[in-house]
Short mmCIF file of C-alpha atoms and ligand atoms in Angstrom, two decimals:
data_model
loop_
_atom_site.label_atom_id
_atom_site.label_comp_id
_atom_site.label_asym_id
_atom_site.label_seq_id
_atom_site.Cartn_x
_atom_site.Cartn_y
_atom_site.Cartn_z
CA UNK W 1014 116.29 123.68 -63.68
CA UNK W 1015 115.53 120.78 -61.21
CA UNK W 1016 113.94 121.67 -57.74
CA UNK W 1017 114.85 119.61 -54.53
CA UNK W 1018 112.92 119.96 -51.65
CA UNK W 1019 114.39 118.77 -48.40
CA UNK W 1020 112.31 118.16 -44.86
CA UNK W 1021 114.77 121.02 -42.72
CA UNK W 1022 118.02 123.24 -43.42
CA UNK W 1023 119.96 121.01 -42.22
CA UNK W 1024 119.39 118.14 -44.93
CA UNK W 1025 119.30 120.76 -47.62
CA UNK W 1026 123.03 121.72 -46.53
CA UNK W 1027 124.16 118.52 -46.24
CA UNK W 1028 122.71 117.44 -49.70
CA UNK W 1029 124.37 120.60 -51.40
CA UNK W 1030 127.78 119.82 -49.77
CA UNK W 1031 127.42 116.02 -51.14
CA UNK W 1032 127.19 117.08 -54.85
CA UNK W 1033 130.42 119.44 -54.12
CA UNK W 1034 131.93 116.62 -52.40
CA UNK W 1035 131.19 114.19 -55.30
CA UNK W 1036 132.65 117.17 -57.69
CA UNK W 1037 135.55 117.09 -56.09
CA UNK W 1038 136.02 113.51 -55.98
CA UNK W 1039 135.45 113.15 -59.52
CA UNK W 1040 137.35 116.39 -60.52
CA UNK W 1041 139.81 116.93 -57.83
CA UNK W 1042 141.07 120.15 -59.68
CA UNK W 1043 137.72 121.82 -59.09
CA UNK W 1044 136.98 124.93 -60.48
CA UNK W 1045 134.39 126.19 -57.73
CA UNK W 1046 132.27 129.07 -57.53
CA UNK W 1047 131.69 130.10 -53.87
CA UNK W 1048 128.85 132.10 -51.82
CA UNK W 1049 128.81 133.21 -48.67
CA UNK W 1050 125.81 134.19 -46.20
CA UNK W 1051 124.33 132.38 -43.20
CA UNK W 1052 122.02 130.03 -45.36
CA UNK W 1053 125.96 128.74 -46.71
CA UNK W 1054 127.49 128.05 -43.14
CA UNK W 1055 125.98 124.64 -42.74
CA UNK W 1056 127.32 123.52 -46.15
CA UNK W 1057 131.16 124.71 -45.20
CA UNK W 1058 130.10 122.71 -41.55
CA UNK W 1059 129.03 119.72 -43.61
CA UNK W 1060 132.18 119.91 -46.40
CA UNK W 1061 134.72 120.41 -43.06
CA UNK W 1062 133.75 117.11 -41.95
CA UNK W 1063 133.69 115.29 -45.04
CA UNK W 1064 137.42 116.62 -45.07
CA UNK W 1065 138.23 115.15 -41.84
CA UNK W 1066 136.01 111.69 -42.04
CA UNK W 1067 137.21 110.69 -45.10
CA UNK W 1068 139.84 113.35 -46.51
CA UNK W 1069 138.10 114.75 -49.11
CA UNK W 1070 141.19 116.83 -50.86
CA UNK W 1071 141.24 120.45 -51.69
CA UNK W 1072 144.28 120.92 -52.71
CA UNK W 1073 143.80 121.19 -55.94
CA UNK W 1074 140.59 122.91 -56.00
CA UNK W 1075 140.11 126.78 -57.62
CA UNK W 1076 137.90 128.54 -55.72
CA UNK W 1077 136.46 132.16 -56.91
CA UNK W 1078 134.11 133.46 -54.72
CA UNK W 1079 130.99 135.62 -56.14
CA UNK W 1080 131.61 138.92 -54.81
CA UNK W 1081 132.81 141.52 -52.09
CA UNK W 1082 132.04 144.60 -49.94
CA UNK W 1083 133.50 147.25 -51.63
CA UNK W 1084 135.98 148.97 -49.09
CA UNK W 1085 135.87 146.04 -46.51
CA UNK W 1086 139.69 144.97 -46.14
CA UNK W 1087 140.12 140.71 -46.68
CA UNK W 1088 140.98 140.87 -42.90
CA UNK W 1089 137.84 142.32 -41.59
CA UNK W 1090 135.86 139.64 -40.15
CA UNK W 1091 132.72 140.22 -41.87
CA UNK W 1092 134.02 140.11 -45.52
CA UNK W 1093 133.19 137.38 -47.82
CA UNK W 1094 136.98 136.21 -48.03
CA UNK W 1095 136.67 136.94 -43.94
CA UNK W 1096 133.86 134.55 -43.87
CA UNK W 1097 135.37 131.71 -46.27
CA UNK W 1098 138.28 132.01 -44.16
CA UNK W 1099 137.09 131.32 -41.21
CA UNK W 1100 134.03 128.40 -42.21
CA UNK W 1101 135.72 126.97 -44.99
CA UNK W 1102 139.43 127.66 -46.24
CA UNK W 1103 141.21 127.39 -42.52
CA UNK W 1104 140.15 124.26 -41.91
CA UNK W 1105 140.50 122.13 -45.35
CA UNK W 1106 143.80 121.99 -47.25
CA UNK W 1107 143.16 124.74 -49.70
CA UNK W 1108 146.78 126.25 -51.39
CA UNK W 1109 145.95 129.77 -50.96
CA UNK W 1110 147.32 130.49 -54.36
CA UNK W 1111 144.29 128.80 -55.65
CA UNK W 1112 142.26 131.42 -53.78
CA UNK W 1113 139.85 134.19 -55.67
CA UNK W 1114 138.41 136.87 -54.45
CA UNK W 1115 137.00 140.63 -55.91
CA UNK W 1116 139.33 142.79 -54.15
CA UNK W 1117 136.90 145.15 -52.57
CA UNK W 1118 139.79 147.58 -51.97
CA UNK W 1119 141.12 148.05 -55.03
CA UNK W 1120 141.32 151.74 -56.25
CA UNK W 1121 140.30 151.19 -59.89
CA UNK W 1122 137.24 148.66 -59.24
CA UNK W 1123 136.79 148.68 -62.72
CA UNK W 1124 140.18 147.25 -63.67
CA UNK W 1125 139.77 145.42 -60.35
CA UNK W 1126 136.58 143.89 -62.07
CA UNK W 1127 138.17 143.27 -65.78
CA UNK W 1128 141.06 141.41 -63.86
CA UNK W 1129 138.39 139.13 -61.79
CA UNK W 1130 136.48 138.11 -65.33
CA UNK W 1131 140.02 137.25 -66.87
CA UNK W 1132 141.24 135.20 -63.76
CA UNK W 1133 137.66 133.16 -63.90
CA UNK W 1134 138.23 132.67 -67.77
CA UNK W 1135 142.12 131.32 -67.52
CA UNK W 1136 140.74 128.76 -65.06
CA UNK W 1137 139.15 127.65 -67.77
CA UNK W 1138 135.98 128.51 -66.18
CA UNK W 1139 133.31 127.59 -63.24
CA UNK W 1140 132.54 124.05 -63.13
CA UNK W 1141 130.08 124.44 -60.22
CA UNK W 1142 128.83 127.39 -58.45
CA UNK W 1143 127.35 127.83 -55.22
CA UNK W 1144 124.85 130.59 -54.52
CA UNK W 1145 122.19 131.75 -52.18
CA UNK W 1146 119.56 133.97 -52.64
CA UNK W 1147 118.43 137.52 -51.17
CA UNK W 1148 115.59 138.25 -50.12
CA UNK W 1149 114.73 141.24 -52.87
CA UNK W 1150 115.64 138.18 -55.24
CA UNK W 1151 120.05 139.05 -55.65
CA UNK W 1152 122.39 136.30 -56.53
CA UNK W 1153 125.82 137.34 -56.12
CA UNK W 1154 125.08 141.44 -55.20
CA UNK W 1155 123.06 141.47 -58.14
CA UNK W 1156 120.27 143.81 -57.17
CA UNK W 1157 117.23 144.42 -58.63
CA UNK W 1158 117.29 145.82 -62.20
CA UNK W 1159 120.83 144.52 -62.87
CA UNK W 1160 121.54 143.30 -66.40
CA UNK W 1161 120.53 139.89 -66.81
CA UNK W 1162 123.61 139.42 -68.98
CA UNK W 1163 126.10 141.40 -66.90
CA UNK W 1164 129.63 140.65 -65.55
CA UNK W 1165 131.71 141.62 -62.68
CA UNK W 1166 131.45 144.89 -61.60
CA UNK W 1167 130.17 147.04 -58.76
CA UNK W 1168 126.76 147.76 -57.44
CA UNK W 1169 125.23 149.77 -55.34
CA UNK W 1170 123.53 147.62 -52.44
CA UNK W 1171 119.26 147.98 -52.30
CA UNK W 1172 117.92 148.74 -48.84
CA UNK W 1173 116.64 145.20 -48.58
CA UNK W 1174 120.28 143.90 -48.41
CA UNK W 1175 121.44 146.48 -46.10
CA UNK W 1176 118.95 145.81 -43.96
CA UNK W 1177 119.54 141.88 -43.81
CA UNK W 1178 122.99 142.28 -43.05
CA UNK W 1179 122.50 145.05 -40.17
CA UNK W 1180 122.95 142.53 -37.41
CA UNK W 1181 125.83 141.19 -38.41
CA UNK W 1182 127.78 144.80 -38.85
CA UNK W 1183 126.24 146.26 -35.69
CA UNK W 1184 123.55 148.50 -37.28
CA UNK W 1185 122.56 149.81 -40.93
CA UNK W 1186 124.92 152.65 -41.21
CA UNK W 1187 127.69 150.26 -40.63
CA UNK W 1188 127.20 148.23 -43.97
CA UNK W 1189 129.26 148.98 -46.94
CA UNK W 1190 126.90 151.09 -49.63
CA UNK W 1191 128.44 148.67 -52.77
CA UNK W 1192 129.40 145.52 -53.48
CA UNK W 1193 132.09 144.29 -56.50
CA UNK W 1194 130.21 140.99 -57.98
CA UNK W 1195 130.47 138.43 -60.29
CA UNK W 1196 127.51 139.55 -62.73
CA UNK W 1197 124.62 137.47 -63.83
CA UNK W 1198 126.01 136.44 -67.11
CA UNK W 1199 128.82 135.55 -65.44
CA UNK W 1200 127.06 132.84 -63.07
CA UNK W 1201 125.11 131.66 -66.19
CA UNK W 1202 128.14 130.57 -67.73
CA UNK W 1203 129.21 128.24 -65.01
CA UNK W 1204 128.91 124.46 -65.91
CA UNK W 1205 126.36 123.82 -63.07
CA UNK W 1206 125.23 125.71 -60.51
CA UNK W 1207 123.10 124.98 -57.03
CA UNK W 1208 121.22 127.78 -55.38
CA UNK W 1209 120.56 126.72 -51.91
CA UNK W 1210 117.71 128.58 -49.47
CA UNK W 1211 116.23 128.56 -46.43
CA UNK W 1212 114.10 129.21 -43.81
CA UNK W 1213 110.64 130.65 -44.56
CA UNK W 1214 111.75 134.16 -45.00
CA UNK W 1215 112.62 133.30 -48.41
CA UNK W 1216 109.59 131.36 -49.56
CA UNK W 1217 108.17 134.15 -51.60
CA UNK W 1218 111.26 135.02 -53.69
CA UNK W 1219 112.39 131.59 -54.25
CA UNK W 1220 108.51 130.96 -55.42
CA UNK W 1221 108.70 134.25 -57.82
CA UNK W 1222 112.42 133.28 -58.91
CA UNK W 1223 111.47 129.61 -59.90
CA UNK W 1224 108.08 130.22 -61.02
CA UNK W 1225 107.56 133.41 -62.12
CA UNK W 1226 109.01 135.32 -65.22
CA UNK W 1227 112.43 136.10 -65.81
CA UNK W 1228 113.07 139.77 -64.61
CA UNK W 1229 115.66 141.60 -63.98
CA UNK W 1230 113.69 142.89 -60.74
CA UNK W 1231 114.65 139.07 -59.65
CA UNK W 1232 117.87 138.31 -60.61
CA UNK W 1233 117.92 134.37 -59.66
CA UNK W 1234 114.96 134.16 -61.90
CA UNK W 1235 117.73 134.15 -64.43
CA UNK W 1236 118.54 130.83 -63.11
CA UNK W 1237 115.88 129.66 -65.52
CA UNK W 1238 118.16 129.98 -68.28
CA UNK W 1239 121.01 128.29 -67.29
CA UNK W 1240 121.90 124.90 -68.94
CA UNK W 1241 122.28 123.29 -65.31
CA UNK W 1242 121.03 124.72 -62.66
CA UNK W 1243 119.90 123.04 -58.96
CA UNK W 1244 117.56 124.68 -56.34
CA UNK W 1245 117.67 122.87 -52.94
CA UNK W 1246 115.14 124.37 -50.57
CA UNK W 1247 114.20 123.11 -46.99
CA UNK W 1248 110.17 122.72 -46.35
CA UNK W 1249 110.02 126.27 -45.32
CA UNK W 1250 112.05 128.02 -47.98
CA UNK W 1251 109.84 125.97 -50.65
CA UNK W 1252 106.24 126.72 -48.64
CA UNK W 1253 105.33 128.98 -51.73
CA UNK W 1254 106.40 127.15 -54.60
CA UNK W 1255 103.35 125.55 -56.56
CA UNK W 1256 104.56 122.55 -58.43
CA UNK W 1257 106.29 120.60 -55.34
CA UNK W 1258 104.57 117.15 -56.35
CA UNK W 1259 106.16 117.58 -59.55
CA UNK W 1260 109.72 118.54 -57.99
CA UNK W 1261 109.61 115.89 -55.56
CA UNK W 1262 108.49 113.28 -58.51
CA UNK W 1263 111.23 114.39 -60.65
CA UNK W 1264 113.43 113.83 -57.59
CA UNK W 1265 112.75 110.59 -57.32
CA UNK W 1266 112.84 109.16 -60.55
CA UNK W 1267 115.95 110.60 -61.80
CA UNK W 1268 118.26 108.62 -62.00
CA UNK W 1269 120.67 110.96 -61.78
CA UNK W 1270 119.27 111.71 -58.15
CA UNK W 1271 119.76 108.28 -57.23
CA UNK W 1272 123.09 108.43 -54.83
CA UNK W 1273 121.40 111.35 -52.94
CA UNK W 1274 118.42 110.21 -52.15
C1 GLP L 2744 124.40 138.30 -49.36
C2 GLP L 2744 125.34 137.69 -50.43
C3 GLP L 2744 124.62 136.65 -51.25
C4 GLP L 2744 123.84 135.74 -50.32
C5 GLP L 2744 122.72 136.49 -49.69
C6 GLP L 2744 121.87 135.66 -48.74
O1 GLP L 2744 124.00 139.60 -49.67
N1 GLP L 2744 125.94 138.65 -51.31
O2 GLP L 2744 125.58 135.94 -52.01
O3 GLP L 2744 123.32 134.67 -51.05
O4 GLP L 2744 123.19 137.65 -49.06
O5 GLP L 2744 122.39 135.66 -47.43
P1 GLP L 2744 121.84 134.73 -46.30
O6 GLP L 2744 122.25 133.35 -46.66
O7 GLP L 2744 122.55 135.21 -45.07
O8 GLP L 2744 120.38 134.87 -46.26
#
């Protein structure tokens, strides 16, 4: 795991949507893993522009995004495919055929979740995902206690979650109960993933995910076993962490880091 702290949000997004960017430029047949969320909207903003400036070329690019309210239709505005649609895939050149998404409506969710795994595997699997983090600690709708080696399937949403997304449905009674989501093991077995958070409402779980144990009770702490795995925080989101002199030394001496600084 490498940590990259970044002075605002705004620099945080934009340095997330440059290692997509260079993905796709070296890789134009992309297998991404998408997330959606607020802390995500500047990072569609930033990759929209790159399309425009320079062309950067989605056509090619698989995209499979992490997960779904269950019982939201793909048309309803706040659904995950809702909100790709309308920051991300509308105004790039995706082919819609390359498209993946949970189908929160399906009447067998298990099947629904079987047929998600298989689709990911025939791609021949995630070369990056994106993810955010939840405050009680989800990636994906994993919530606390789920299976550090689980796959797609449906969960039942904590009150934490519920509660964060309130505004945005118009009240707590108004957000779906479950969620169909790629599962932990799942996300581990993308090539490389980047967990991106901000703002300081997420300084403690980003500190307990990064530095603390691996739980289950904090699913991104899983994060800490995958072979590849970024975290981009602004100064905020990375207030609690305690090796940030280390981080930010790491940062700049690898040379891997080099065409981002
Ligand atoms: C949602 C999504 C997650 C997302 C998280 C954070 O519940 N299922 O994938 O990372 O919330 O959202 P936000 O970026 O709005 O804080």
């Amino acid at each position: 795991m490498e940590v990259i702290l970044q002075p605002d949000g705004q620099r945080a997004a934009a340095l997330t949507a440059a290692i997509v960017a260079e993905t796709v430029r070296r890789k134009p047949a992309t297998v991404l893993g998408l997330a959606t969320g607020r802390t995500m909207e500047p990072v569609y903003a930033t990759l929209v522009q790159i399309h425009r400036d320079e062309g950067l070329d989605f056509s090619r690019v698989r995209a499979f995004n992490l997960d779904e309210y269950v019982g939201l239709s793909s048309d309803h505005a706040y659904s995950c495919r809702g909100f790709l649609k309308r920051h991300f895939f509308d105004a790039v050149n995706f082919d819609v055929r390359n498209i993946q998404m949970p189908d929160g409506m399906a009447e067998d969710l298990e099947a629904e979740s079987h047929r998600y795994e298989a689709e990911i595997a025939a791609s021949g699997g995630i070369d990056l995902q994106l993810l955010g983090i939840g405050v009680d600690g989800h990636i994906g709708f994993n919530e606390p206690l789920s299976a550090l080696r689980s796959r797609t399937r449906v969960k039942a949403l904590a009150p934490q979650t519920i509660g964060q997304n309130a505004a945005l449905f118009g009240g707590p009674l108004k957000v779906p109960r479950r969620g169909i989501t790629m599962g932990v093991g799942t996300i581990l077995d993308s090539r490389r993933c980047i967990m991106l958070a901000t703002g300081e409402s997420k300084a403690e779980i980003v500190a307990r995910a990064v530095e603390g144990p691996i739980a289950a009770m904090v699913t991104a702490s899983a994060l800490q076993l995958h072979p590849r795995c970024t975290v981009v925080v602004d100064e905020e989101a990375g207030t609690r962490l305690q090796a940030k002199e280390y981080y930010r030394w790491i940062f700049e001496n690898e040379p891997e880091w080099e065409a981002f600084r």
